[in-house]
Amino acid sequence: MQHWLLKTEPDTFSLADLEKRPGQTEPWNGVRNYQARNFLRAMQVGDQVLIYHSSCEVPGVAGVAEVVGAARADETQFDPKSEFFDPGAKRENPRWSLVDVRFVATFPKFVSLTDMRAQPALKGMRLLSPGNRLSVMPISPAEFRKIRALGGLK
DNA sequence: GCCAACGTTGGC
DNA sequence: GCCAACGTTGGC
């Protein structure tokens, strides 16, 4: 089993929104970066995911979700009305993928970016490197456990 | 709103 | 294939 971190802007779609979805499940669409896409394609059902809130008052990790559907074509790439439409995407060979993600838990304590920066154990995290813009990234099991513990989950 | 970092685009 | 220009991300 692998661990990942997914970024989302909570004003657009938050962990609380995921919790309210039917089946508490959502297709994680709109990823339009090749490196992030390749990580999505490497995900497997059962993988654990940290949900990170970005571009908001207090950026940080809100809680945990899990992968319930492996990578498949992101239909929004073919939809001219979608903000994620990609005129270069071909049906025969879809350019962009998504995974289906299901809500697991909201942290009793929100783990802010500042909290994480204060942890020596998290020093090496890609999320914390300056100018990091990747919206999907792998997390080591130790980092995952550490952040979950900071969030107040066992 | 500013600005640094980074990915993408496009001219050559 | 290089690289400058440009657009976007995202913290502050």
Short mmCIF file of N, CA and C in Angstrom, two decimals, chain A:
data_model
loop_
_atom_site.label_atom_id
_atom_site.label_comp_id
_atom_site.label_asym_id
_atom_site.label_seq_id
_atom_site.Cartn_x
_atom_site.Cartn_y
_atom_site.Cartn_z
N MET A 1 0.84 -1.20 0.00
CA MET A 1 0.00 0.00 0.00
C MET A 1 0.86 1.24 0.00
N GLN A 2 0.46 2.22 -0.80
CA GLN A 2 1.22 3.46 -0.88
C GLN A 2 0.44 4.62 -0.27
N HIS A 3 1.17 5.70 -0.02
CA HIS A 3 0.56 6.89 0.58
C HIS A 3 0.80 8.09 -0.32
N TRP A 4 -0.21 8.96 -0.36
CA TRP A 4 -0.17 10.11 -1.26
C TRP A 4 -0.72 11.35 -0.59
N LEU A 5 -0.46 12.47 -1.23
CA LEU A 5 -1.08 13.72 -0.80
C LEU A 5 -1.75 14.36 -2.00
N LEU A 6 -2.99 14.76 -1.83
CA LEU A 6 -3.74 15.45 -2.88
C LEU A 6 -4.07 16.86 -2.41
N LYS A 7 -3.78 17.83 -3.29
CA LYS A 7 -4.12 19.21 -2.97
C LYS A 7 -5.48 19.56 -3.52
N THR A 8 -6.18 20.40 -2.79
CA THR A 8 -7.42 20.96 -3.31
C THR A 8 -7.63 22.33 -2.68
N GLU A 9 -8.31 23.19 -3.44
CA GLU A 9 -8.65 24.50 -2.88
C GLU A 9 -10.00 24.35 -2.20
N PRO A 10 -10.04 24.52 -0.88
CA PRO A 10 -11.27 24.23 -0.13
C PRO A 10 -12.45 25.11 -0.54
N ASP A 11 -12.18 26.30 -1.09
CA ASP A 11 -13.27 27.14 -1.57
C ASP A 11 -13.97 26.49 -2.76
N THR A 12 -13.24 25.64 -3.46
CA THR A 12 -13.79 24.93 -4.62
C THR A 12 -14.29 23.54 -4.23
N PHE A 13 -13.43 22.79 -3.54
CA PHE A 13 -13.82 21.44 -3.09
C PHE A 13 -12.98 21.07 -1.88
N SER A 14 -13.64 20.93 -0.74
CA SER A 14 -12.94 20.66 0.52
C SER A 14 -13.15 19.21 0.96
N LEU A 15 -12.42 18.82 1.98
CA LEU A 15 -12.64 17.48 2.56
C LEU A 15 -14.07 17.35 3.07
N ALA A 16 -14.60 18.43 3.64
CA ALA A 16 -16.00 18.41 4.11
C ALA A 16 -16.96 18.17 2.95
N ASP A 17 -16.63 18.72 1.78
CA ASP A 17 -17.47 18.47 0.60
C ASP A 17 -17.42 17.00 0.20
N LEU A 18 -16.22 16.42 0.30
CA LEU A 18 -16.08 14.99 -0.02
C LEU A 18 -16.94 14.14 0.92
N GLU A 19 -16.94 14.52 2.20
CA GLU A 19 -17.73 13.77 3.19
C GLU A 19 -19.21 13.81 2.87
N LYS A 20 -19.66 14.90 2.23
CA LYS A 20 -21.10 15.07 1.95
C LYS A 20 -21.53 14.44 0.62
N ARG A 21 -20.57 14.01 -0.18
CA ARG A 21 -20.91 13.43 -1.48
C ARG A 21 -21.62 12.08 -1.31
N PRO A 22 -22.49 11.74 -2.27
CA PRO A 22 -23.11 10.41 -2.23
C PRO A 22 -22.02 9.33 -2.19
N GLY A 23 -22.14 8.44 -1.24
CA GLY A 23 -21.11 7.41 -1.08
C GLY A 23 -19.80 7.97 -0.56
N GLN A 24 -19.81 9.25 -0.21
CA GLN A 24 -18.61 9.96 0.24
C GLN A 24 -17.44 9.76 -0.73
N THR A 25 -17.82 9.69 -2.00
CA THR A 25 -16.84 9.38 -3.05
C THR A 25 -16.89 10.44 -4.15
N GLU A 26 -15.71 10.72 -4.72
CA GLU A 26 -15.63 11.74 -5.76
C GLU A 26 -14.55 11.39 -6.77
N PRO A 27 -14.86 11.56 -8.08
CA PRO A 27 -13.79 11.42 -9.07
C PRO A 27 -12.86 12.65 -8.99
N TRP A 28 -11.59 12.39 -8.77
CA TRP A 28 -10.63 13.49 -8.55
C TRP A 28 -10.17 14.04 -9.89
N ASN A 29 -11.02 14.85 -10.51
CA ASN A 29 -10.73 15.30 -11.88
C ASN A 29 -9.97 16.62 -11.91
N GLY A 30 -9.56 16.99 -13.10
CA GLY A 30 -8.97 18.31 -13.31
C GLY A 30 -7.46 18.40 -13.15
N VAL A 31 -6.81 17.29 -12.88
CA VAL A 31 -5.34 17.32 -12.78
C VAL A 31 -4.76 17.45 -14.19
N ARG A 32 -4.01 18.52 -14.43
CA ARG A 32 -3.49 18.81 -15.78
C ARG A 32 -1.99 19.09 -15.72
N ASN A 33 -1.29 18.18 -15.11
CA ASN A 33 0.17 18.27 -15.02
C ASN A 33 0.67 16.84 -15.19
N TYR A 34 1.66 16.65 -16.06
CA TYR A 34 2.06 15.29 -16.42
C TYR A 34 2.63 14.50 -15.25
N GLN A 35 3.42 15.17 -14.44
CA GLN A 35 4.02 14.46 -13.30
C GLN A 35 2.93 14.02 -12.32
N ALA A 36 2.00 14.93 -12.05
CA ALA A 36 0.88 14.61 -11.16
C ALA A 36 0.04 13.49 -11.76
N ARG A 37 -0.19 13.54 -13.05
CA ARG A 37 -0.96 12.50 -13.72
C ARG A 37 -0.29 11.14 -13.59
N ASN A 38 1.03 11.13 -13.73
CA ASN A 38 1.74 9.86 -13.62
C ASN A 38 1.61 9.27 -12.22
N PHE A 39 1.60 10.14 -11.21
CA PHE A 39 1.37 9.65 -9.85
C PHE A 39 -0.04 9.08 -9.71
N LEU A 40 -1.03 9.76 -10.31
CA LEU A 40 -2.41 9.24 -10.26
C LEU A 40 -2.47 7.84 -10.86
N ARG A 41 -1.74 7.66 -11.96
CA ARG A 41 -1.76 6.36 -12.65
C ARG A 41 -1.08 5.27 -11.85
N ALA A 42 -0.21 5.69 -10.92
CA ALA A 42 0.50 4.70 -10.08
C ALA A 42 -0.32 4.31 -8.85
N MET A 43 -1.42 4.99 -8.62
CA MET A 43 -2.22 4.71 -7.43
C MET A 43 -2.98 3.41 -7.57
N GLN A 44 -3.18 2.75 -6.42
CA GLN A 44 -3.92 1.49 -6.40
C GLN A 44 -5.04 1.58 -5.38
N VAL A 45 -6.09 0.79 -5.62
CA VAL A 45 -7.21 0.75 -4.69
C VAL A 45 -6.70 0.39 -3.30
N GLY A 46 -7.12 1.16 -2.31
CA GLY A 46 -6.68 0.94 -0.93
C GLY A 46 -5.59 1.88 -0.48
N ASP A 47 -4.95 2.55 -1.43
CA ASP A 47 -3.91 3.53 -1.05
C ASP A 47 -4.53 4.64 -0.19
N GLN A 48 -3.76 5.09 0.78
CA GLN A 48 -4.21 6.13 1.71
C GLN A 48 -3.75 7.51 1.24
N VAL A 49 -4.61 8.49 1.40
CA VAL A 49 -4.37 9.81 0.83
C VAL A 49 -4.60 10.90 1.88
N LEU A 50 -3.66 11.82 2.00
CA LEU A 50 -3.87 13.02 2.81
C LEU A 50 -4.52 14.08 1.94
N ILE A 51 -5.53 14.75 2.47
CA ILE A 51 -6.18 15.82 1.72
C ILE A 51 -5.67 17.16 2.24
N TYR A 52 -4.99 17.89 1.34
CA TYR A 52 -4.35 19.16 1.68
C TYR A 52 -5.14 20.33 1.12
N HIS A 53 -5.41 21.30 1.97
CA HIS A 53 -6.12 22.50 1.54
C HIS A 53 -5.13 23.62 1.21
N SER A 54 -5.18 24.09 -0.03
CA SER A 54 -4.24 25.12 -0.48
C SER A 54 -4.97 26.40 -0.87
N SER A 55 -4.20 27.47 -1.03
CA SER A 55 -4.75 28.76 -1.46
C SER A 55 -5.94 29.17 -0.59
N CYS A 56 -5.73 29.14 0.71
CA CYS A 56 -6.79 29.50 1.63
C CYS A 56 -6.16 30.16 2.86
N GLU A 57 -7.00 30.55 3.79
CA GLU A 57 -6.51 31.32 4.94
C GLU A 57 -5.43 30.57 5.70
N VAL A 58 -5.71 29.31 6.05
CA VAL A 58 -4.71 28.48 6.73
C VAL A 58 -4.50 27.20 5.92
N PRO A 59 -3.44 27.17 5.10
CA PRO A 59 -3.17 25.96 4.32
C PRO A 59 -2.71 24.82 5.22
N GLY A 60 -3.09 23.60 4.87
CA GLY A 60 -2.65 22.45 5.65
C GLY A 60 -3.47 21.20 5.34
N VAL A 61 -3.18 20.13 6.09
CA VAL A 61 -3.84 18.86 5.85
C VAL A 61 -5.10 18.76 6.72
N ALA A 62 -6.23 18.47 6.06
CA ALA A 62 -7.52 18.45 6.74
C ALA A 62 -7.90 17.06 7.23
N GLY A 63 -7.36 16.02 6.57
CA GLY A 63 -7.74 14.67 6.97
C GLY A 63 -7.31 13.64 5.93
N VAL A 64 -8.00 12.50 5.96
CA VAL A 64 -7.58 11.33 5.19
C VAL A 64 -8.70 10.86 4.28
N ALA A 65 -8.29 10.38 3.11
CA ALA A 65 -9.21 9.72 2.18
C ALA A 65 -8.51 8.47 1.67
N GLU A 66 -9.23 7.67 0.86
CA GLU A 66 -8.57 6.51 0.28
C GLU A 66 -8.98 6.32 -1.16
N VAL A 67 -8.12 5.66 -1.90
CA VAL A 67 -8.39 5.39 -3.31
C VAL A 67 -9.34 4.20 -3.40
N VAL A 68 -10.50 4.42 -4.03
CA VAL A 68 -11.46 3.32 -4.21
C VAL A 68 -11.63 2.95 -5.68
N GLY A 69 -11.02 3.71 -6.57
CA GLY A 69 -11.06 3.37 -7.98
C GLY A 69 -9.76 3.76 -8.64
N ALA A 70 -9.10 2.81 -9.29
CA ALA A 70 -7.81 3.07 -9.93
C ALA A 70 -7.98 4.01 -11.12
N ALA A 71 -6.87 4.49 -11.64
CA ALA A 71 -6.87 5.52 -12.68
C ALA A 71 -7.70 5.12 -13.90
N ARG A 72 -8.48 6.09 -14.38
CA ARG A 72 -9.27 5.95 -15.61
C ARG A 72 -9.29 7.32 -16.28
N ALA A 73 -9.85 7.36 -17.49
CA ALA A 73 -9.85 8.63 -18.22
C ALA A 73 -10.67 9.69 -17.49
N ASP A 74 -10.15 10.89 -17.42
CA ASP A 74 -10.88 12.04 -16.88
C ASP A 74 -11.75 12.60 -18.00
N GLU A 75 -13.07 12.40 -17.88
CA GLU A 75 -13.99 12.77 -18.97
C GLU A 75 -14.01 14.28 -19.24
N THR A 76 -13.63 15.08 -18.26
CA THR A 76 -13.70 16.54 -18.47
C THR A 76 -12.74 16.99 -19.57
N GLN A 77 -11.73 16.20 -19.90
CA GLN A 77 -10.80 16.60 -20.96
C GLN A 77 -11.48 16.65 -22.33
N PHE A 78 -12.60 15.89 -22.48
CA PHE A 78 -13.30 15.83 -23.77
C PHE A 78 -14.49 16.78 -23.83
N ASP A 79 -14.78 17.48 -22.76
CA ASP A 79 -15.98 18.30 -22.65
C ASP A 79 -15.67 19.77 -22.89
N PRO A 80 -16.08 20.28 -24.07
CA PRO A 80 -15.75 21.67 -24.41
C PRO A 80 -16.30 22.68 -23.40
N LYS A 81 -17.33 22.27 -22.66
CA LYS A 81 -17.93 23.20 -21.70
C LYS A 81 -17.20 23.18 -20.35
N SER A 82 -16.31 22.21 -20.18
CA SER A 82 -15.60 22.10 -18.91
C SER A 82 -14.40 23.04 -18.85
N GLU A 83 -14.14 23.54 -17.67
CA GLU A 83 -12.94 24.38 -17.49
C GLU A 83 -11.67 23.56 -17.69
N PHE A 84 -11.81 22.24 -17.64
CA PHE A 84 -10.64 21.35 -17.77
C PHE A 84 -10.50 20.79 -19.18
N PHE A 85 -11.34 21.27 -20.10
CA PHE A 85 -11.30 20.81 -21.50
C PHE A 85 -9.90 20.94 -22.08
N ASP A 86 -9.48 19.87 -22.78
CA ASP A 86 -8.18 19.88 -23.45
C ASP A 86 -8.39 19.53 -24.92
N PRO A 87 -8.32 20.54 -25.80
CA PRO A 87 -8.59 20.29 -27.23
C PRO A 87 -7.63 19.28 -27.83
N GLY A 88 -6.49 19.07 -27.22
CA GLY A 88 -5.52 18.12 -27.77
C GLY A 88 -5.73 16.69 -27.31
N ALA A 89 -6.67 16.46 -26.40
CA ALA A 89 -6.87 15.11 -25.87
C ALA A 89 -7.64 14.24 -26.86
N LYS A 90 -7.20 13.00 -27.01
CA LYS A 90 -7.82 12.07 -27.96
C LYS A 90 -8.50 10.92 -27.21
N ARG A 91 -9.73 10.61 -27.65
CA ARG A 91 -10.49 9.51 -27.04
C ARG A 91 -9.72 8.19 -27.08
N GLU A 92 -9.07 7.94 -28.20
CA GLU A 92 -8.36 6.66 -28.38
C GLU A 92 -7.20 6.53 -27.41
N ASN A 93 -6.69 7.70 -26.99
CA ASN A 93 -5.53 7.67 -26.10
C ASN A 93 -5.61 8.87 -25.15
N PRO A 94 -6.49 8.74 -24.13
CA PRO A 94 -6.75 9.88 -23.25
C PRO A 94 -5.47 10.41 -22.62
N ARG A 95 -5.37 11.73 -22.56
CA ARG A 95 -4.17 12.35 -22.04
C ARG A 95 -4.20 12.43 -20.52
N TRP A 96 -5.42 12.65 -19.95
CA TRP A 96 -5.53 12.92 -18.51
C TRP A 96 -6.34 11.85 -17.79
N SER A 97 -5.90 11.54 -16.59
CA SER A 97 -6.52 10.48 -15.80
C SER A 97 -7.03 11.04 -14.48
N LEU A 98 -7.90 10.23 -13.86
CA LEU A 98 -8.34 10.55 -12.50
C LEU A 98 -8.44 9.26 -11.72
N VAL A 99 -8.49 9.38 -10.41
CA VAL A 99 -8.83 8.25 -9.54
C VAL A 99 -10.08 8.61 -8.76
N ASP A 100 -10.79 7.59 -8.26
CA ASP A 100 -11.93 7.83 -7.39
C ASP A 100 -11.47 7.73 -5.95
N VAL A 101 -11.89 8.72 -5.17
CA VAL A 101 -11.40 8.88 -3.81
C VAL A 101 -12.58 8.88 -2.85
N ARG A 102 -12.43 8.20 -1.72
CA ARG A 102 -13.50 8.17 -0.72
C ARG A 102 -13.04 8.73 0.62
N PHE A 103 -13.93 9.48 1.24
CA PHE A 103 -13.67 10.08 2.56
C PHE A 103 -13.35 8.99 3.59
N VAL A 104 -12.35 9.25 4.43
CA VAL A 104 -12.05 8.35 5.54
C VAL A 104 -12.26 9.06 6.88
N ALA A 105 -11.56 10.19 7.09
CA ALA A 105 -11.68 10.87 8.38
C ALA A 105 -11.22 12.32 8.27
N THR A 106 -11.86 13.17 9.05
CA THR A 106 -11.37 14.54 9.25
C THR A 106 -10.52 14.54 10.51
N PHE A 107 -9.35 15.17 10.44
CA PHE A 107 -8.50 15.24 11.62
C PHE A 107 -9.21 16.01 12.75
N PRO A 108 -9.17 15.48 13.97
CA PRO A 108 -9.65 16.27 15.12
C PRO A 108 -8.90 17.60 15.22
N LYS A 109 -7.61 17.57 14.88
CA LYS A 109 -6.81 18.79 14.85
C LYS A 109 -6.27 19.01 13.44
N PHE A 110 -6.66 20.12 12.82
CA PHE A 110 -6.15 20.49 11.50
C PHE A 110 -4.63 20.65 11.58
N VAL A 111 -3.91 20.07 10.61
CA VAL A 111 -2.44 20.16 10.62
C VAL A 111 -1.99 21.21 9.61
N SER A 112 -1.66 22.39 10.12
CA SER A 112 -1.32 23.49 9.23
C SER A 112 0.07 23.32 8.63
N LEU A 113 0.30 24.03 7.56
CA LEU A 113 1.61 24.04 6.92
C LEU A 113 2.68 24.46 7.93
N THR A 114 2.36 25.43 8.75
CA THR A 114 3.28 25.90 9.79
C THR A 114 3.61 24.76 10.76
N ASP A 115 2.59 24.01 11.17
CA ASP A 115 2.80 22.85 12.05
C ASP A 115 3.81 21.88 11.42
N MET A 116 3.62 21.61 10.14
CA MET A 116 4.49 20.64 9.47
C MET A 116 5.91 21.16 9.33
N ARG A 117 6.04 22.45 9.05
CA ARG A 117 7.38 23.03 8.93
C ARG A 117 8.14 22.95 10.25
N ALA A 118 7.40 22.92 11.36
CA ALA A 118 8.03 22.89 12.69
C ALA A 118 8.50 21.49 13.07
N GLN A 119 8.19 20.49 12.25
CA GLN A 119 8.53 19.10 12.56
C GLN A 119 9.82 18.66 11.85
N PRO A 120 10.88 18.41 12.62
CA PRO A 120 12.12 17.94 11.99
C PRO A 120 11.92 16.66 11.18
N ALA A 121 11.01 15.81 11.63
CA ALA A 121 10.76 14.53 10.95
C ALA A 121 10.19 14.74 9.55
N LEU A 122 9.65 15.93 9.28
CA LEU A 122 9.01 16.18 7.99
C LEU A 122 9.85 17.05 7.07
N LYS A 123 11.06 17.36 7.52
CA LYS A 123 11.97 18.26 6.79
C LYS A 123 12.07 17.97 5.29
N GLY A 124 12.18 16.70 4.96
CA GLY A 124 12.45 16.35 3.57
C GLY A 124 11.24 16.35 2.65
N MET A 125 10.07 16.61 3.21
CA MET A 125 8.85 16.49 2.40
C MET A 125 8.85 17.46 1.23
N ARG A 126 8.44 16.92 0.11
CA ARG A 126 8.35 17.71 -1.11
C ARG A 126 7.36 18.87 -0.97
N LEU A 127 6.32 18.61 -0.22
CA LEU A 127 5.30 19.63 0.00
C LEU A 127 5.91 20.90 0.59
N LEU A 128 6.96 20.73 1.41
CA LEU A 128 7.53 21.85 2.14
C LEU A 128 8.62 22.57 1.37
N SER A 129 9.02 22.04 0.23
CA SER A 129 10.08 22.72 -0.52
C SER A 129 9.51 23.94 -1.23
N PRO A 130 10.29 25.02 -1.26
CA PRO A 130 9.80 26.29 -1.79
C PRO A 130 9.41 26.16 -3.26
N GLY A 131 8.34 26.82 -3.60
CA GLY A 131 7.91 26.82 -4.99
C GLY A 131 7.26 25.53 -5.46
N ASN A 132 6.99 24.65 -4.50
CA ASN A 132 6.34 23.40 -4.88
C ASN A 132 4.93 23.64 -5.39
N ARG A 133 4.64 23.13 -6.59
CA ARG A 133 3.33 23.37 -7.19
C ARG A 133 2.63 22.08 -7.56
N LEU A 134 3.25 20.96 -7.24
CA LEU A 134 2.67 19.68 -7.63
C LEU A 134 1.41 19.40 -6.80
N SER A 135 0.33 18.99 -7.48
CA SER A 135 -0.94 18.81 -6.77
C SER A 135 -1.19 17.36 -6.35
N VAL A 136 -0.33 16.47 -6.83
CA VAL A 136 -0.41 15.05 -6.44
C VAL A 136 1.00 14.59 -6.16
N MET A 137 1.26 14.07 -4.97
CA MET A 137 2.63 13.63 -4.69
C MET A 137 2.66 12.47 -3.71
N PRO A 138 3.69 11.64 -3.83
CA PRO A 138 3.82 10.51 -2.90
C PRO A 138 4.33 10.98 -1.55
N ILE A 139 3.97 10.23 -0.53
CA ILE A 139 4.34 10.51 0.86
C ILE A 139 4.91 9.21 1.42
N SER A 140 5.96 9.30 2.20
CA SER A 140 6.50 8.07 2.80
C SER A 140 5.57 7.61 3.91
N PRO A 141 5.59 6.30 4.21
CA PRO A 141 4.74 5.78 5.29
C PRO A 141 5.01 6.51 6.61
N ALA A 142 6.29 6.82 6.88
CA ALA A 142 6.63 7.50 8.14
C ALA A 142 6.03 8.91 8.18
N GLU A 143 6.12 9.62 7.05
CA GLU A 143 5.55 10.97 6.98
C GLU A 143 4.03 10.91 7.15
N PHE A 144 3.43 9.92 6.50
CA PHE A 144 1.98 9.77 6.61
C PHE A 144 1.57 9.55 8.07
N ARG A 145 2.26 8.62 8.73
CA ARG A 145 1.95 8.32 10.15
C ARG A 145 2.13 9.55 11.02
N LYS A 146 3.22 10.27 10.76
CA LYS A 146 3.53 11.45 11.57
C LYS A 146 2.41 12.51 11.44
N ILE A 147 2.00 12.77 10.23
CA ILE A 147 0.98 13.80 9.99
C ILE A 147 -0.37 13.36 10.56
N ARG A 148 -0.66 12.07 10.42
CA ARG A 148 -1.92 11.56 10.98
C ARG A 148 -1.92 11.69 12.50
N ALA A 149 -0.77 11.43 13.10
CA ALA A 149 -0.67 11.57 14.56
C ALA A 149 -0.82 13.04 14.98
N LEU A 150 -0.18 13.95 14.21
CA LEU A 150 -0.34 15.38 14.50
C LEU A 150 -1.81 15.79 14.41
N GLY A 151 -2.53 15.13 13.52
CA GLY A 151 -3.94 15.43 13.33
C GLY A 151 -4.83 14.87 14.42
N GLY A 152 -4.24 14.03 15.26
CA GLY A 152 -5.00 13.51 16.40
C GLY A 152 -5.68 12.18 16.14
N LEU A 153 -5.26 11.48 15.07
CA LEU A 153 -5.80 10.14 14.80
C LEU A 153 -4.78 9.09 15.23
N LYS A 154 -5.27 7.94 15.60
CA LYS A 154 -4.38 6.86 16.04
C LYS A 154 -3.60 6.29 14.86
#
